[in-house]
Amino acid sequence: MQFKINKVLQKFNFGGQLGFLQFWEATSGCNDSVHMVVGQLYRLNGNHEGLTDYRATCLHYETFIGPDTHVDPEFFAGLAAQTGFAEQRTVHDHHQIMGQLVMPVFTNLRSHQTFLGVIEFVTLPPKASYVDDFNQLYRLLKNENFTTPEEKTVKVEYENKTRYGKDIIKFSLHWTSAGMNDLWREVTKRFKRVNQDAFQIKYVDHNNNTIPIFRYEDLRACIADSSWNDMKTIKMLIA
Protein backbone atom coordinates (compact mmCIF):
# COMPACT_ATOMS: atom_id res chain seq x y z
CA MET A 1 0.00 0.00 0.00
CA GLN A 2 2.73 2.49 0.96
CA PHE A 3 4.56 1.87 -2.32
CA LYS A 4 1.45 2.75 -4.32
CA ILE A 5 0.63 5.83 -2.23
CA ASN A 6 4.20 7.02 -2.67
CA LYS A 7 3.80 6.64 -6.45
CA VAL A 8 0.76 8.92 -6.29
CA LEU A 9 2.70 11.57 -4.35
CA GLN A 10 5.71 11.39 -6.68
CA LYS A 11 3.61 11.66 -9.86
CA PHE A 12 1.60 14.65 -8.64
CA ASN A 13 2.20 17.84 -10.64
CA PHE A 14 2.41 20.87 -8.33
CA GLY A 15 2.15 23.25 -11.28
CA GLY A 16 4.84 25.47 -9.78
CA GLN A 17 2.89 25.89 -6.53
CA LEU A 18 4.84 26.06 -3.28
CA GLY A 19 3.51 23.29 -1.08
CA PHE A 20 3.71 19.69 0.03
CA LEU A 21 1.79 16.40 0.08
CA GLN A 22 1.66 14.00 3.00
CA PHE A 23 -0.26 10.85 3.88
CA TRP A 24 -2.05 10.27 7.18
CA GLU A 25 -2.15 6.51 7.69
CA ALA A 26 -5.11 4.87 9.43
CA THR A 27 -4.65 1.73 11.50
CA SER A 28 -7.38 -0.16 13.36
CA GLY A 29 -8.18 0.99 16.88
CA CYS A 30 -10.82 -0.08 19.39
CA ASN A 31 -14.61 0.38 19.20
CA ASP A 32 -14.62 0.76 15.41
CA SER A 33 -12.16 3.66 15.58
CA VAL A 34 -8.98 4.20 13.58
CA HIS A 35 -5.64 5.54 14.76
CA MET A 36 -4.51 8.46 12.58
CA VAL A 37 -0.82 9.28 12.36
CA VAL A 38 1.26 10.95 9.66
CA GLY A 39 4.14 8.83 8.38
CA GLN A 40 7.14 9.23 6.11
CA LEU A 41 5.10 9.38 2.90
CA TYR A 42 5.74 13.03 2.14
CA ARG A 43 6.78 15.24 -0.77
CA LEU A 44 7.83 18.89 -0.55
CA ASN A 45 7.87 21.27 -3.52
CA GLY A 46 9.96 24.30 -2.59
CA ASN A 47 11.12 25.41 0.84
CA HIS A 48 9.27 27.57 3.34
CA GLU A 49 9.58 27.81 7.11
CA GLY A 50 5.81 27.80 7.58
CA LEU A 51 5.46 24.53 5.65
CA THR A 52 8.30 22.81 7.49
CA ASP A 53 6.89 23.98 10.85
CA TYR A 54 3.45 22.61 9.98
CA ARG A 55 5.00 19.30 8.88
CA ALA A 56 6.93 19.09 12.18
CA THR A 57 3.69 19.69 14.12
CA CYS A 58 1.95 16.90 12.19
CA LEU A 59 4.75 14.46 13.00
CA HIS A 60 4.00 14.86 16.70
CA TYR A 61 0.22 14.63 16.38
CA GLU A 62 -1.89 11.50 16.59
CA THR A 63 -5.52 10.80 17.41
CA PHE A 64 -8.32 8.28 17.20
CA ILE A 65 -11.24 8.87 14.82
CA GLY A 66 -14.47 6.94 15.16
CA PRO A 67 -18.28 7.08 14.98
CA ASP A 68 -18.56 8.73 18.42
CA THR A 69 -15.63 11.15 18.22
CA HIS A 70 -15.77 14.89 17.66
CA VAL A 71 -12.83 15.99 15.55
CA ASP A 72 -11.04 19.25 16.30
CA PRO A 73 -11.88 21.49 13.29
CA GLU A 74 -8.21 22.45 13.12
CA PHE A 75 -7.31 18.82 12.40
CA PHE A 76 -8.41 18.99 8.79
CA ALA A 77 -7.24 15.50 7.81
CA GLY A 78 -9.22 14.12 10.74
CA LEU A 79 -12.34 15.86 9.44
CA ALA A 80 -11.96 14.08 6.09
CA ALA A 81 -11.50 10.78 7.93
CA GLN A 82 -14.63 11.44 9.99
CA THR A 83 -16.89 12.42 7.09
CA GLY A 84 -15.41 10.17 4.42
CA PHE A 85 -15.48 13.21 2.14
CA ALA A 86 -12.81 15.45 0.61
CA GLU A 87 -12.57 18.96 2.06
CA GLN A 88 -10.80 22.15 1.00
CA ARG A 89 -9.72 25.41 2.64
CA THR A 90 -9.16 28.18 0.15
CA VAL A 91 -8.39 31.88 -0.09
CA HIS A 92 -12.12 32.45 0.45
CA ASP A 93 -11.95 31.08 4.00
CA HIS A 94 -11.20 33.72 6.61
CA HIS A 95 -7.81 33.87 8.34
CA GLN A 96 -6.31 31.12 6.17
CA ILE A 97 -2.52 31.39 5.94
CA MET A 98 -2.18 28.01 4.25
CA GLY A 99 -4.51 26.41 1.74
CA GLN A 100 -5.44 22.76 2.20
CA LEU A 101 -7.04 19.87 0.36
CA VAL A 102 -7.68 16.62 2.23
CA MET A 103 -8.92 13.44 0.55
CA PRO A 104 -9.83 10.14 2.26
CA VAL A 105 -8.32 7.14 0.49
CA PHE A 106 -10.05 3.77 0.17
CA THR A 107 -9.28 0.49 -1.54
CA ASN A 108 -11.17 0.38 -4.83
CA LEU A 109 -12.94 -2.97 -4.47
CA ARG A 110 -16.53 -3.53 -5.60
CA SER A 111 -17.52 -5.71 -2.67
CA HIS A 112 -15.96 -3.68 0.14
CA GLN A 113 -13.99 -0.47 0.52
CA THR A 114 -11.38 -0.27 3.29
CA PHE A 115 -10.36 3.12 4.64
CA LEU A 116 -6.57 3.49 4.37
CA GLY A 117 -5.91 7.09 5.37
CA VAL A 118 -5.96 10.68 4.12
CA ILE A 119 -3.85 12.52 1.55
CA GLU A 120 -3.27 16.14 2.56
CA PHE A 121 -2.13 18.82 0.08
CA VAL A 122 -0.91 22.07 1.66
CA THR A 123 -0.01 25.24 -0.26
CA LEU A 124 1.30 28.71 0.43
CA PRO A 125 -0.53 30.93 -0.23
CA PRO A 126 -4.05 29.42 -0.32
CA LYS A 127 -5.54 28.82 -3.76
CA ALA A 128 -8.93 30.01 -4.98
CA SER A 129 -9.95 26.38 -5.59
CA TYR A 130 -8.49 22.88 -5.28
CA VAL A 131 -10.88 21.23 -7.72
CA ASP A 132 -8.15 20.67 -10.34
CA ASP A 133 -5.85 19.19 -7.68
CA PHE A 134 -8.65 16.92 -6.48
CA ASN A 135 -9.25 15.71 -10.04
CA GLN A 136 -5.53 15.07 -10.58
CA LEU A 137 -5.16 13.12 -7.33
CA TYR A 138 -8.38 11.23 -8.05
CA ARG A 139 -6.95 10.01 -11.38
CA LEU A 140 -3.60 9.07 -9.82
CA LEU A 141 -5.34 7.13 -7.04
CA LYS A 142 -7.56 5.35 -9.54
CA ASN A 143 -4.47 4.25 -11.51
CA GLU A 144 -3.22 2.53 -8.35
CA ASN A 145 -6.62 0.91 -7.69
CA PHE A 146 -7.51 3.34 -4.90
CA THR A 147 -10.50 5.63 -4.74
CA THR A 148 -11.98 8.61 -2.90
CA PRO A 149 -15.70 9.44 -2.79
CA GLU A 150 -16.78 12.14 -5.25
CA GLU A 151 -20.37 12.34 -4.09
CA LYS A 152 -22.92 10.98 -1.66
CA THR A 153 -26.47 9.91 -2.56
CA VAL A 154 -29.27 11.57 -0.59
CA LYS A 155 -32.81 10.16 -0.33
CA VAL A 156 -35.50 12.53 0.94
CA GLU A 157 -39.06 11.48 1.91
CA TYR A 158 -42.05 13.81 2.10
CA GLU A 159 -45.41 12.69 3.42
CA ASN A 160 -47.89 14.10 0.91
CA LYS A 161 -51.13 14.39 2.92
CA THR A 162 -53.20 15.36 -0.13
CA ARG A 163 -52.29 12.09 -1.88
CA TYR A 164 -52.10 9.82 1.19
CA GLY A 165 -48.61 8.60 0.50
CA LYS A 166 -44.94 9.48 0.45
CA ASP A 167 -43.04 11.29 -2.26
CA ILE A 168 -39.41 10.19 -2.49
CA ILE A 169 -36.57 11.88 -4.32
CA LYS A 170 -32.91 10.99 -4.75
CA PHE A 171 -29.99 13.19 -5.74
CA SER A 172 -26.24 13.41 -5.23
CA LEU A 173 -24.16 15.93 -3.31
CA HIS A 174 -20.68 16.46 -4.73
CA TRP A 175 -17.80 17.14 -2.38
CA THR A 176 -17.26 20.62 -3.85
CA SER A 177 -20.86 21.64 -3.22
CA ALA A 178 -22.10 19.68 -0.21
CA GLY A 179 -23.52 22.74 1.53
CA MET A 180 -26.87 23.87 2.90
CA ASN A 181 -27.69 25.97 -0.17
CA ASP A 182 -27.21 22.93 -2.40
CA LEU A 183 -29.30 20.70 -0.15
CA TRP A 184 -32.07 23.31 0.02
CA ARG A 185 -32.01 23.88 -3.75
CA GLU A 186 -32.20 20.18 -4.59
CA VAL A 187 -35.15 19.65 -2.25
CA THR A 188 -37.20 22.73 -3.15
CA LYS A 189 -36.90 22.30 -6.90
CA ARG A 190 -38.27 18.75 -6.66
CA PHE A 191 -40.97 19.24 -4.02
CA LYS A 192 -43.01 22.06 -5.54
CA ARG A 193 -45.95 21.69 -3.13
CA VAL A 194 -43.88 22.13 0.02
CA ASN A 195 -44.31 25.42 1.88
CA GLN A 196 -40.77 26.67 1.38
CA ASP A 197 -41.02 29.04 4.33
CA ALA A 198 -42.24 26.48 6.84
CA PHE A 199 -40.53 23.14 6.37
CA GLN A 200 -37.56 21.46 8.01
CA ILE A 201 -35.12 18.88 6.70
CA LYS A 202 -34.19 16.10 9.12
CA TYR A 203 -31.55 13.39 8.92
CA VAL A 204 -32.57 9.80 9.74
CA ASP A 205 -29.68 7.94 11.38
CA HIS A 206 -28.99 4.19 11.45
CA ASN A 207 -31.16 3.83 14.59
CA ASN A 208 -34.05 5.63 12.85
CA ASN A 209 -33.64 8.72 15.03
CA THR A 210 -34.35 12.05 13.34
CA ILE A 211 -31.90 14.94 13.66
CA PRO A 212 -32.77 18.46 12.40
CA ILE A 213 -30.38 19.98 9.86
CA PHE A 214 -30.16 23.73 10.45
CA ARG A 215 -26.66 24.61 9.27
CA TYR A 216 -23.56 23.44 7.42
CA GLU A 217 -22.07 21.77 10.50
CA ASP A 218 -25.23 19.69 10.96
CA LEU A 219 -25.03 18.49 7.36
CA ARG A 220 -21.36 17.50 7.69
CA ALA A 221 -22.16 15.64 10.92
CA CYS A 222 -24.89 13.69 9.10
CA ILE A 223 -22.49 12.82 6.29
CA ALA A 224 -19.96 11.65 8.88
CA ASP A 225 -22.52 9.51 10.71
CA SER A 226 -23.69 7.86 7.50
CA SER A 227 -20.10 7.12 6.44
CA TRP A 228 -19.08 5.58 9.77
CA ASN A 229 -22.19 3.42 9.84
CA ASP A 230 -21.57 2.23 6.26
CA MET A 231 -24.80 3.79 4.96
CA LYS A 232 -24.49 4.11 1.19
CA THR A 233 -27.38 6.59 1.11
CA ILE A 234 -28.08 9.54 3.40
CA LYS A 235 -31.75 9.28 4.41
CA MET A 236 -33.64 12.48 5.18
CA LEU A 237 -37.25 13.53 5.58
CA ILE A 238 -39.23 16.75 5.40
CA ALA A 239 -41.27 17.78 8.42
mmCIF file of N, CA and C in Angstrom, residues 152-206:
data_model
loop_
_atom_site.group_PDB
_atom_site.id
_atom_site.type_symbol
_atom_site.label_atom_id
_atom_site.label_comp_id
_atom_site.label_asym_id
_atom_site.label_seq_id
_atom_site.Cartn_x
_atom_site.Cartn_y
_atom_site.Cartn_z
ATOM 1 N N LYS A 152 -22.119 11.811 -2.555
ATOM 2 C CA LYS A 152 -22.922 10.985 -1.659
ATOM 3 C C LYS A 152 -24.381 11.074 -2.107
ATOM 4 N N THR A 153 -25.064 9.931 -2.160
ATOM 5 C CA THR A 153 -26.470 9.906 -2.561
ATOM 6 C C THR A 153 -27.360 10.252 -1.368
ATOM 7 N N VAL A 154 -28.318 11.144 -1.614
ATOM 8 C CA VAL A 154 -29.267 11.569 -0.585
ATOM 9 C C VAL A 154 -30.670 11.146 -1.006
ATOM 10 N N LYS A 155 -31.410 10.513 -0.091
ATOM 11 C CA LYS A 155 -32.810 10.160 -0.332
ATOM 12 C C LYS A 155 -33.678 10.940 0.642
ATOM 13 N N VAL A 156 -34.632 11.691 0.111
ATOM 14 C CA VAL A 156 -35.498 12.525 0.944
ATOM 15 C C VAL A 156 -36.946 12.066 0.789
ATOM 16 N N GLU A 157 -37.651 11.883 1.904
ATOM 17 C CA GLU A 157 -39.059 11.477 1.910
ATOM 18 C C GLU A 157 -39.931 12.639 2.372
ATOM 19 N N TYR A 158 -41.076 12.786 1.730
ATOM 20 C CA TYR A 158 -42.048 13.814 2.105
ATOM 21 C C TYR A 158 -43.425 13.188 2.137
ATOM 22 N N GLU A 159 -44.073 13.270 3.283
ATOM 23 C CA GLU A 159 -45.412 12.691 3.418
ATOM 24 C C GLU A 159 -46.430 13.650 2.803
ATOM 25 N N ASN A 160 -46.936 13.264 1.648
ATOM 26 C CA ASN A 160 -47.887 14.098 0.911
ATOM 27 C C ASN A 160 -49.307 13.791 1.398
ATOM 28 N N LYS A 161 -49.823 14.650 2.292
ATOM 29 C CA LYS A 161 -51.133 14.390 2.917
ATOM 30 C C LYS A 161 -52.284 14.479 1.927
ATOM 31 N N THR A 162 -52.114 15.233 0.846
ATOM 32 C CA THR A 162 -53.204 15.361 -0.134
ATOM 33 C C THR A 162 -53.341 14.110 -0.981
ATOM 34 N N ARG A 163 -52.260 13.300 -1.051
ATOM 35 C CA ARG A 163 -52.289 12.094 -1.882
ATOM 36 C C ARG A 163 -52.169 10.825 -1.051
ATOM 37 N N TYR A 164 -52.151 10.960 0.271
ATOM 38 C CA TYR A 164 -52.102 9.822 1.187
ATOM 39 C C TYR A 164 -50.946 8.866 0.839
ATOM 40 N N GLY A 165 -49.777 9.410 0.786
ATOM 41 C CA GLY A 165 -48.611 8.596 0.500
ATOM 42 C C GLY A 165 -47.345 9.417 0.649
ATOM 43 N N LYS A 166 -46.226 8.808 0.345
ATOM 44 C CA LYS A 166 -44.945 9.482 0.454
ATOM 45 C C LYS A 166 -44.352 9.755 -0.913
ATOM 46 N N ASP A 167 -43.836 10.962 -1.079
ATOM 47 C CA ASP A 167 -43.038 11.289 -2.257
ATOM 48 C C ASP A 167 -41.577 11.095 -1.880
ATOM 49 N N ILE A 168 -40.823 10.467 -2.758
ATOM 50 C CA ILE A 168 -39.407 10.190 -2.487
ATOM 51 C C ILE A 168 -38.560 10.707 -3.644
ATOM 52 N N ILE A 169 -37.512 11.415 -3.302
ATOM 53 C CA ILE A 169 -36.567 11.883 -4.323
ATOM 54 C C ILE A 169 -35.162 11.419 -3.956
ATOM 55 N N LYS A 170 -34.325 11.314 -4.959
ATOM 56 C CA LYS A 170 -32.914 10.993 -4.751
ATOM 57 C C LYS A 170 -32.062 11.945 -5.586
ATOM 58 N N PHE A 171 -30.950 12.364 -5.017
ATOM 59 C CA PHE A 171 -29.991 13.193 -5.738
ATOM 60 C C PHE A 171 -28.620 13.010 -5.090
ATOM 61 N N SER A 172 -27.605 13.543 -5.730
ATOM 62 C CA SER A 172 -26.238 13.407 -5.228
ATOM 63 C C SER A 172 -25.684 14.761 -4.812
ATOM 64 N N LEU A 173 -24.910 14.747 -3.728
ATOM 65 C CA LEU A 173 -24.165 15.933 -3.309
ATOM 66 C C LEU A 173 -22.695 15.692 -3.602
ATOM 67 N N HIS A 174 -22.098 16.566 -4.389
ATOM 68 C CA HIS A 174 -20.678 16.458 -4.726
ATOM 69 C C HIS A 174 -19.848 17.101 -3.631
ATOM 70 N N TRP A 175 -18.626 16.640 -3.477
ATOM 71 C CA TRP A 175 -17.797 17.136 -2.380
ATOM 72 C C TRP A 175 -17.536 18.629 -2.476
ATOM 73 N N THR A 176 -17.521 19.190 -3.697
ATOM 74 C CA THR A 176 -17.256 20.620 -3.846
ATOM 75 C C THR A 176 -18.479 21.467 -3.530
ATOM 76 N N SER A 177 -19.658 20.847 -3.427
ATOM 77 C CA SER A 177 -20.865 21.641 -3.218
ATOM 78 C C SER A 177 -21.813 20.987 -2.224
ATOM 79 N N ALA A 178 -21.262 20.342 -1.214
ATOM 80 C CA ALA A 178 -22.100 19.682 -0.210
ATOM 81 C C ALA A 178 -22.412 20.673 0.905
ATOM 82 N N GLY A 179 -23.169 21.716 0.562
ATOM 83 C CA GLY A 179 -23.521 22.745 1.530
ATOM 84 C C GLY A 179 -25.021 22.869 1.680
ATOM 85 N N MET A 180 -25.438 23.705 2.627
ATOM 86 C CA MET A 180 -26.866 23.868 2.901
ATOM 87 C C MET A 180 -27.614 24.438 1.698
ATOM 88 N N ASN A 181 -27.015 25.387 1.002
ATOM 89 C CA ASN A 181 -27.693 25.969 -0.168
ATOM 90 C C ASN A 181 -27.974 24.909 -1.222
ATOM 91 N N ASP A 182 -27.029 23.989 -1.396
ATOM 92 C CA ASP A 182 -27.210 22.931 -2.397
ATOM 93 C C ASP A 182 -28.292 21.949 -1.960
ATOM 94 N N LEU A 183 -28.272 21.600 -0.671
ATOM 95 C CA LEU A 183 -29.303 20.700 -0.151
ATOM 96 C C LEU A 183 -30.685 21.336 -0.293
ATOM 97 N N TRP A 184 -30.788 22.591 0.087
ATOM 98 C CA TRP A 184 -32.066 23.312 0.020
ATOM 99 C C TRP A 184 -32.559 23.417 -1.428
ATOM 100 N N ARG A 185 -31.634 23.725 -2.340
ATOM 101 C CA ARG A 185 -32.007 23.876 -3.748
ATOM 102 C C ARG A 185 -32.507 22.562 -4.333
ATOM 103 N N GLU A 186 -31.811 21.478 -4.038
ATOM 104 C CA GLU A 186 -32.202 20.184 -4.594
ATOM 105 C C GLU A 186 -33.579 19.757 -4.089
ATOM 106 N N VAL A 187 -33.854 20.040 -2.823
ATOM 107 C CA VAL A 187 -35.151 19.647 -2.247
ATOM 108 C C VAL A 187 -36.284 20.514 -2.782
ATOM 109 N N THR A 188 -36.095 21.829 -2.778
ATOM 110 C CA THR A 188 -37.196 22.728 -3.154
ATOM 111 C C THR A 188 -37.550 22.661 -4.639
ATOM 112 N N LYS A 189 -36.579 22.362 -5.477
ATOM 113 C CA LYS A 189 -36.903 22.303 -6.902
ATOM 114 C C LYS A 189 -37.640 21.014 -7.270
ATOM 115 N N ARG A 190 -37.581 20.017 -6.387
ATOM 116 C CA ARG A 190 -38.269 18.754 -6.660
ATOM 117 C C ARG A 190 -39.627 18.654 -5.950
ATOM 118 N N PHE A 191 -39.713 19.252 -4.759
ATOM 119 C CA PHE A 191 -40.970 19.245 -4.018
ATOM 120 C C PHE A 191 -41.643 20.602 -4.175
ATOM 121 N N LYS A 192 -42.388 20.767 -5.222
ATOM 122 C CA LYS A 192 -43.008 22.060 -5.536
ATOM 123 C C LYS A 192 -44.116 22.423 -4.552
ATOM 124 N N ARG A 193 -44.788 21.408 -3.977
ATOM 125 C CA ARG A 193 -45.946 21.691 -3.134
ATOM 126 C C ARG A 193 -45.566 22.040 -1.692
ATOM 127 N N VAL A 194 -44.307 21.867 -1.357
ATOM 128 C CA VAL A 194 -43.883 22.133 0.019
ATOM 129 C C VAL A 194 -43.885 23.633 0.284
ATOM 130 N N ASN A 195 -44.379 24.020 1.458
ATOM 131 C CA ASN A 195 -44.314 25.424 1.879
ATOM 132 C C ASN A 195 -42.860 25.749 2.182
ATOM 133 N N GLN A 196 -42.212 26.468 1.282
ATOM 134 C CA GLN A 196 -40.772 26.672 1.378
ATOM 135 C C GLN A 196 -40.369 27.577 2.535
ATOM 136 N N ASP A 197 -41.323 28.193 3.179
ATOM 137 C CA ASP A 197 -41.021 29.042 4.331
ATOM 138 C C ASP A 197 -41.279 28.338 5.659
ATOM 139 N N ALA A 198 -41.803 27.128 5.598
ATOM 140 C CA ALA A 198 -42.236 26.483 6.845
ATOM 141 C C ALA A 198 -41.945 24.987 6.868
ATOM 142 N N PHE A 199 -40.859 24.557 6.272
ATOM 143 C CA PHE A 199 -40.526 23.141 6.370
ATOM 144 C C PHE A 199 -39.114 22.970 6.918
ATOM 145 N N GLN A 200 -38.854 21.771 7.402
ATOM 146 C CA GLN A 200 -37.562 21.465 8.012
ATOM 147 C C GLN A 200 -37.042 20.152 7.455
ATOM 148 N N ILE A 201 -35.757 20.104 7.175
ATOM 149 C CA ILE A 201 -35.124 18.877 6.701
ATOM 150 C C ILE A 201 -34.478 18.182 7.892
ATOM 151 N N LYS A 202 -34.754 16.877 8.023
ATOM 152 C CA LYS A 202 -34.185 16.104 9.122
ATOM 153 C C LYS A 202 -33.424 14.897 8.584
ATOM 154 N N TYR A 203 -32.346 14.572 9.252
ATOM 155 C CA TYR A 203 -31.555 13.390 8.923
ATOM 156 C C TYR A 203 -32.082 12.197 9.718
ATOM 157 N N VAL A 204 -32.143 11.035 9.072
ATOM 158 C CA VAL A 204 -32.568 9.798 9.737
ATOM 159 C C VAL A 204 -31.334 8.913 9.905
ATOM 160 N N ASP A 205 -30.904 8.699 11.161
ATOM 161 C CA ASP A 205 -29.679 7.938 11.382
ATOM 162 C C ASP A 205 -29.939 6.430 11.330
ATOM 163 N N HIS A 206 -28.888 5.648 11.602
ATOM 164 C CA HIS A 206 -28.991 4.192 11.450
ATOM 165 C C HIS A 206 -29.894 3.563 12.511
#
